[in-house]
mmCIF file of C-alpha atoms in Angstrom:
data_model
loop_
_atom_site.group_PDB
_atom_site.id
_atom_site.type_symbol
_atom_site.label_atom_id
_atom_site.label_comp_id
_atom_site.label_asym_id
_atom_site.label_seq_id
_atom_site.Cartn_x
_atom_site.Cartn_y
_atom_site.Cartn_z
ATOM 1 C CA UNK A 1 -0.058 0.023 0.055
ATOM 2 C CA UNK A 2 1.306 3.508 -0.883
ATOM 3 C CA UNK A 3 -0.089 6.506 0.687
ATOM 4 C CA UNK A 4 -0.160 10.122 -0.424
ATOM 5 C CA UNK A 5 -1.203 12.831 1.983
ATOM 6 C CA UNK A 6 -2.248 16.243 0.875
ATOM 7 C CA UNK A 7 -4.041 19.264 1.758
ATOM 8 C CA UNK A 8 -1.772 21.028 4.186
ATOM 9 C CA UNK A 9 -1.175 24.700 4.132
ATOM 10 C CA UNK A 10 -1.035 28.006 5.874
ATOM 11 C CA UNK A 11 -4.159 29.177 7.616
ATOM 12 C CA UNK A 12 -5.112 31.434 10.476
ATOM 13 C CA UNK A 13 -6.322 30.413 13.926
ATOM 14 C CA UNK A 14 -10.056 29.487 13.785
ATOM 15 C CA UNK A 15 -9.881 28.299 10.303
ATOM 16 C CA UNK A 16 -10.525 24.930 8.825
ATOM 17 C CA UNK A 17 -8.592 22.467 6.696
ATOM 18 C CA UNK A 18 -9.207 19.232 5.188
ATOM 19 C CA UNK A 19 -6.418 16.603 4.608
ATOM 20 C CA UNK A 20 -6.643 13.740 2.311
ATOM 21 C CA UNK A 21 -4.749 10.361 2.210
ATOM 22 C CA UNK A 22 -5.003 8.675 -1.004
ATOM 23 C CA UNK A 23 -3.903 4.875 -1.168
ATOM 24 C CA UNK A 24 -2.983 2.655 -3.911
ATOM 25 C CA UNK A 25 -3.898 -0.870 -3.924
ATOM 26 C CA UNK A 26 -7.140 -2.936 -3.979
ATOM 27 C CA UNK A 27 -7.330 -3.965 -0.343
ATOM 28 C CA UNK A 28 -7.424 -0.489 1.202
ATOM 29 C CA UNK A 29 -10.652 -1.447 2.990
ATOM 30 C CA UNK A 30 -8.665 -4.030 4.986
ATOM 31 C CA UNK A 31 -6.606 -1.502 6.726
ATOM 32 C CA UNK A 32 -7.186 1.006 9.628
ATOM 33 C CA UNK A 33 -5.678 4.200 8.703
ATOM 34 C CA UNK A 34 -4.565 6.889 11.109
ATOM 35 C CA UNK A 35 -3.250 10.359 11.208
ATOM 36 C CA UNK A 36 -0.194 11.342 13.197
ATOM 37 C CA UNK A 37 1.604 14.844 13.408
ATOM 38 C CA UNK A 38 4.942 15.877 14.324
ATOM 39 C CA UNK A 39 5.622 19.543 15.460
ATOM 40 C CA UNK A 40 9.211 21.119 15.178
ATOM 41 C CA UNK A 41 11.330 19.577 18.039
ATOM 42 C CA UNK A 42 8.590 17.285 19.199
ATOM 43 C CA UNK A 43 7.896 13.569 18.774
ATOM 44 C CA UNK A 44 5.333 12.252 16.570
ATOM 45 C CA UNK A 45 2.025 11.926 18.260
ATOM 46 C CA UNK A 46 -1.219 10.252 17.376
ATOM 47 C CA UNK A 47 -4.191 12.333 16.116
ATOM 48 C CA UNK A 48 -6.971 10.175 14.848
ATOM 49 C CA UNK A 49 -7.675 6.612 13.495
ATOM 50 C CA UNK A 50 -10.412 5.061 11.515
ATOM 51 C CA UNK A 51 -11.230 1.231 10.963
ATOM 52 C CA UNK A 52 -11.226 -0.318 7.633
ATOM 53 C CA UNK A 53 -15.016 -0.256 7.313
ATOM 54 C CA UNK A 54 -15.077 3.357 8.701
ATOM 55 C CA UNK A 55 -17.527 2.421 11.508
ATOM 56 C CA UNK A 56 -15.177 3.138 14.363
ATOM 57 C CA UNK A 57 -12.939 6.029 15.084
ATOM 58 C CA UNK A 58 -10.728 7.356 17.900
ATOM 59 C CA UNK A 59 -8.780 10.534 18.384
ATOM 60 C CA UNK A 60 -6.539 12.238 20.854
ATOM 61 C CA UNK A 61 -7.862 14.409 23.514
ATOM 62 C CA UNK A 62 -6.092 17.335 22.078
ATOM 63 C CA UNK A 63 -8.407 17.401 18.892
ATOM 64 C CA UNK A 64 -11.476 16.003 20.405
ATOM 65 C CA UNK A 65 -14.523 17.830 19.045
ATOM 66 C CA UNK A 66 -12.377 19.740 16.543
ATOM 67 C CA UNK A 67 -10.993 17.203 14.226
ATOM 68 C CA UNK A 68 -13.020 14.286 12.429
ATOM 69 C CA UNK A 69 -11.483 11.361 10.549
ATOM 70 C CA UNK A 70 -13.593 9.648 7.888
ATOM 71 C CA UNK A 71 -12.991 7.477 4.826
ATOM 72 C CA UNK A 72 -14.454 6.869 1.375
ATOM 73 C CA UNK A 73 -13.215 3.318 0.442
ATOM 74 C CA UNK A 74 -14.661 3.750 -3.009
ATOM 75 C CA UNK A 75 -12.023 6.439 -3.612
ATOM 76 C CA UNK A 76 -9.357 4.832 -1.442
ATOM 77 C CA UNK A 77 -9.289 7.974 0.447
ATOM 78 C CA UNK A 78 -9.092 8.912 4.049
ATOM 79 C CA UNK A 79 -9.905 12.476 5.206
ATOM 80 C CA UNK A 80 -9.023 14.499 8.325
ATOM 81 C CA UNK A 81 -11.473 17.307 8.760
ATOM 82 C CA UNK A 82 -9.768 19.991 10.994
ATOM 83 C CA UNK A 83 -11.933 22.807 12.444
ATOM 84 C CA UNK A 84 -11.057 25.565 14.917
ATOM 85 C CA UNK A 85 -7.383 25.273 14.158
ATOM 86 C CA UNK A 86 -5.002 26.919 16.560
ATOM 87 C CA UNK A 87 -1.227 27.414 16.407
ATOM 88 C CA UNK A 88 -0.565 24.432 18.556
ATOM 89 C CA UNK A 89 -1.805 22.411 15.626
ATOM 90 C CA UNK A 90 1.051 23.299 13.470
ATOM 91 C CA UNK A 91 2.932 20.208 12.381
ATOM 92 C CA UNK A 92 3.700 17.944 9.620
ATOM 93 C CA UNK A 93 0.758 15.601 9.331
ATOM 94 C CA UNK A 94 1.262 12.043 8.269
ATOM 95 C CA UNK A 95 -1.162 9.289 7.413
ATOM 96 C CA UNK A 96 -0.397 5.593 7.991
ATOM 97 C CA UNK A 97 -2.132 2.276 7.323
ATOM 98 C CA UNK A 98 -2.012 -0.801 9.304
ATOM 99 C CA UNK A 99 -3.790 -4.046 10.297
ATOM 100 C CA UNK A 100 -4.528 -2.890 13.796
ATOM 101 C CA UNK A 101 -6.833 -0.180 15.085
ATOM 102 C CA UNK A 102 -4.338 1.419 17.456
ATOM 103 C CA UNK A 103 -2.742 4.742 18.503
ATOM 104 C CA UNK A 104 0.671 3.394 18.468
ATOM 105 C CA UNK A 105 2.830 4.559 15.590
ATOM 106 C CA UNK A 106 4.939 1.494 15.533
ATOM 107 C CA UNK A 107 2.112 -0.642 14.701
ATOM 108 C CA UNK A 108 1.595 0.856 11.344
ATOM 109 C CA UNK A 109 3.250 -0.553 8.339
ATOM 110 C CA UNK A 110 2.616 1.996 5.610
ATOM 111 C CA UNK A 111 3.243 5.775 5.842
ATOM 112 C CA UNK A 112 2.597 8.651 3.631
ATOM 113 C CA UNK A 113 5.192 11.395 3.042
ATOM 114 C CA UNK A 114 3.495 14.127 5.239
ATOM 115 C CA UNK A 115 1.774 17.278 4.563
ATOM 116 C CA UNK A 116 2.670 20.592 6.466
ATOM 117 C CA UNK A 117 0.020 22.478 8.288
ATOM 118 C CA UNK A 118 0.868 25.884 9.582
ATOM 119 C CA UNK A 119 -1.714 27.786 11.818
ATOM 120 C CA UNK A 120 -0.730 31.477 12.340
ATOM 121 C CA UNK A 121 -2.213 33.433 15.423
#
């Protein structure tokens, strides 16, 4: 599985942004897909995850109520809708796919290249 993340950019605090993660391959629906992010000087952190069928999701406390993860398996795409962005959300965002519905980055086998989100105050 190859993943391509896109949709990042420069926005102002309070704005919204939607990230996309497009996957190659015919078995995309078998994989849980998660978003992680890494801010400058910080470790990579979990953001949100969705099961292969899209029925179950989980997200970190820091984005609860602001970010929503969902997928369209017909388009081999997972989305991260980000609302009410603040400067603390500034990071490179990565999508990852794996066989486990987990918040642990090491459990994911496939990673996209990352897309930069910058939120100005």
